Coordinates of N, CA and C in Angstrom, one line a residue:
M1336 N 55.9 26.6 93.5 CA 56.3 28.0 93.4 C 57.4 27.8 92.5
N1337 N 57.4 28.5 91.3 CA 58.4 28.6 90.4 C 59.6 29.3 90.6
A1338 N 60.7 29.3 90.0 CA 61.9 29.8 90.5 C 61.7 31.3 90.3
E1339 N 61.1 31.8 89.5 CA 61.0 33.3 89.3 C 60.2 33.9 90.4
T1340 N 59.0 33.4 91.0 CA 58.0 33.8 92.0 C 58.8 33.7 93.2
K1341 N 59.6 32.8 93.5 CA 60.5 32.7 94.4 C 61.5 33.7 94.7
K1342 N 62.2 34.0 93.4 CA 63.3 35.0 93.6 C 62.6 36.6 93.7
R1343 N 61.4 36.8 93.3 CA 60.7 37.9 93.3 C 60.2 38.1 94.9
L1344 N 59.8 37.2 95.5 CA 59.8 37.2 96.7 C 60.7 37.3 97.8
I1345 N 61.9 36.8 97.5 CA 63.0 37.0 98.1 C 63.6 38.1 98.1
D1346 N 63.4 39.0 96.9 CA 63.7 40.3 96.6 C 63.1 41.2 97.7
A1347 N 61.5 41.1 97.5 CA 60.9 42.0 98.0 C 61.1 41.8 99.8
I1348 N 61.2 40.4 100.3 CA 61.7 40.2 101.7 C 63.1 40.9 101.9
T1349 N 63.9 40.8 101.1 CA 64.9 41.4 101.5 C 65.1 43.1 101.6
L1350 N 64.1 43.5 100.6 CA 63.9 45.0 100.9 C 63.1 45.4 102.0
L1351 N 62.2 44.5 102.3 CA 61.4 45.0 103.6 C 61.9 44.6 104.8
T1352 N 63.0 44.1 104.8 CA 63.7 43.7 105.9 C 64.9 44.9 106.4
V1353 N 65.0 45.8 105.4 CA 65.9 46.9 105.7 C 65.1 48.0 106.8
P1354 N 65.9 48.1 107.6 CA 65.4 48.8 108.9 C 64.9 50.3 108.3
G1355 N 63.6 50.9 108.4 CA 63.1 52.2 107.9 C 62.3 51.8 106.5
I1356 N 62.3 50.7 106.2 CA 61.4 50.5 104.8 C 60.0 49.7 105.4
G1357 N 59.1 50.3 105.1 CA 57.7 49.6 105.6 C 56.6 49.7 104.1
R1358 N 55.8 49.5 104.2 CA 54.9 49.2 103.0 C 54.8 50.7 102.2
G1359 N 54.6 51.7 102.9 CA 54.6 52.9 102.4 C 55.8 53.2 101.5
R1360 N 57.0 53.2 101.8 CA 58.3 53.4 101.2 C 58.5 52.5 100.1
F1361 N 58.2 51.2 100.5 CA 58.3 50.2 99.7 C 57.5 50.5 98.3
M1362 N 56.2 50.8 98.4 CA 55.7 51.0 97.3 C 56.0 52.4 96.3
T1363 N 56.5 53.3 97.2 CA 57.1 54.7 96.6 C 58.3 54.4 95.9
L1364 N 59.0 53.3 96.4 CA 60.4 53.0 95.4 C 59.9 52.1 94.4
V1365 N 59.1 51.3 94.5 CA 58.4 50.4 93.3 C 58.2 51.3 92.2
R1366 N 57.3 52.1 92.4 CA 56.8 53.4 91.6 C 57.9 53.8 91.0
K1367 N 58.7 54.4 91.7 CA 59.9 55.0 90.9 C 60.8 54.3 90.2
F1368 N 61.2 53.1 90.9 CA 62.3 52.2 90.0 C 61.7 51.1 89.1
G1369 N 60.2 50.7 89.3 CA 59.8 49.9 88.6 C 59.7 48.4 88.8
S1370 N 60.6 48.2 89.8 CA 60.9 46.5 90.3 C 61.6 46.8 91.4
V1371 N 61.8 45.7 92.1 CA 62.5 45.5 93.6 C 64.2 45.3 93.2
P1372 N 64.3 44.3 92.2 CA 65.8 44.4 91.7 C 66.6 45.7 91.4
E1373 N 65.5 46.7 90.6 CA 66.1 47.8 90.3 C 66.5 48.7 91.5
I1374 N 65.8 48.6 92.5 CA 65.9 49.3 94.0 C 66.9 48.5 94.5
L1375 N 67.2 47.1 94.7 CA 68.3 46.5 95.2 C 69.7 47.0 94.6
S1376 N 69.7 47.2 93.5 CA 70.9 47.6 92.6 C 71.2 49.2 92.4
A1377 N 70.3 49.9 92.9 CA 70.4 51.4 92.4 C 71.5 52.2 93.5
S1378 N 72.0 52.8 93.3 CA 73.1 53.9 93.9 C 72.6 54.5 94.9
V1379 N 73.2 54.8 95.9 CA 72.7 55.8 96.9 C 72.2 57.0 96.2
S1380 N 72.8 57.7 95.4 CA 72.3 58.8 95.1 C 71.0 58.7 94.4
K1381 N 70.9 57.7 93.6 CA 69.6 57.3 92.9 C 68.3 57.2 93.9
L1382 N 68.8 56.4 94.9 CA 67.8 55.9 96.1 C 67.4 57.3 96.9
E1383 N 68.5 58.1 97.0 CA 68.0 59.3 97.8 C 67.2 60.5 97.1
S1384 N 67.3 60.4 95.7 CA 66.4 61.2 95.0 C 65.1 61.1 95.1
V1385 N 64.4 59.9 95.9 CA 63.4 59.5 96.0 C 62.7 60.3 97.0
S1386 N 61.5 61.0 97.1 CA 60.9 61.7 98.2 C 60.9 60.6 99.2
G1387 N 61.3 61.1 100.5 CA 61.1 60.5 101.8 C 62.3 59.3 102.0
I1388 N 63.3 59.3 101.1 CA 64.3 58.4 101.1 C 65.7 59.3 101.7
S1389 N 66.1 59.4 102.8 CA 67.3 60.0 103.2 C 68.6 59.5 102.6
K1390 N 69.5 60.2 102.9 CA 70.9 59.4 102.5 C 71.1 58.2 103.6
G1391 N 71.0 58.4 104.7 CA 71.0 57.2 105.6 C 70.3 56.2 105.2
L1392 N 69.0 56.3 105.0 CA 68.1 55.2 104.6 C 68.7 54.7 103.2
A1393 N 69.1 55.4 102.4 CA 69.6 55.2 101.1 C 70.8 54.3 101.0
S1394 N 71.7 54.6 102.0 CA 72.7 53.8 102.5 C 72.5 52.5 103.2
S1395 N 71.4 52.5 104.0 CA 70.9 51.1 104.6 C 70.4 50.1 103.5
I1396 N 69.8 50.7 102.6 CA 69.0 49.8 101.4 C 70.4 49.2 100.7
R1397 N 71.4 49.7 100.4 CA 72.6 49.3 99.9 C 73.4 48.4 100.7
D1398 N 73.4 48.8 102.1 CA 74.3 48.0 103.0 C 73.7 46.8 103.6
C1399 N 72.3 46.8 104.0 CA 71.8 45.9 104.8 C 70.8 44.8 104.1
Q1400 N 71.2 44.9 103.0 CA 70.5 43.8 102.2 C 71.1 42.3 102.5
D1401 N 70.2 41.3 103.1 CA 70.4 40.1 103.6 C 69.5 39.1 103.0
P1402 N 69.9 38.8 101.6 CA 69.0 37.5 101.0 C 69.0 36.2 101.8
A1403 N 70.1 35.9 102.2 CA 70.2 34.6 103.0 C 68.9 34.7 104.0
T1404 N 68.9 35.8 105.0 CA 67.6 35.8 105.9 C 66.2 36.0 105.1
A1405 N 66.3 36.7 104.1 CA 64.9 36.5 103.1 C 64.5 35.2 102.7
K1406 N 65.6 34.3 102.4 CA 65.5 32.7 101.8 C 64.7 32.2 103.0
R1407 N 65.5 32.3 104.2 CA 65.0 31.6 105.5 C 63.5 32.1 105.7
S1408 N 63.2 33.0 105.9 CA 61.8 34.0 106.0 C 60.9 33.1 105.2
L1409 N 61.2 33.4 103.9 CA 60.3 32.6 102.7 C 60.1 31.0 103.0
H1410 N 61.0 30.4 103.5 CA 61.0 29.1 103.7 C 60.2 28.8 105.0
R1411 N 60.1 29.7 105.8 CA 59.1 29.4 107.1 C 57.8 29.8 106.8
L1412 N 57.7 30.9 105.8 CA 56.4 30.9 105.5 C 55.7 30.0 104.7

């Protein structure tokens, strides 16, 4: 696996491990922002402007990112 693919997978796992983010919200956010890195770096106000994303969930997306756990999960896969 090349470095770019690994980074994309780690970013996706990072987002999917945020409590309240499942497949549906993940896809909604990707459609709105265009990429997972854009989601992970978005402000709370931009995140909560997306239908189905509350202020609390937007804050969780910003505050609960754990790329180290995502890297371990990818390694296990």
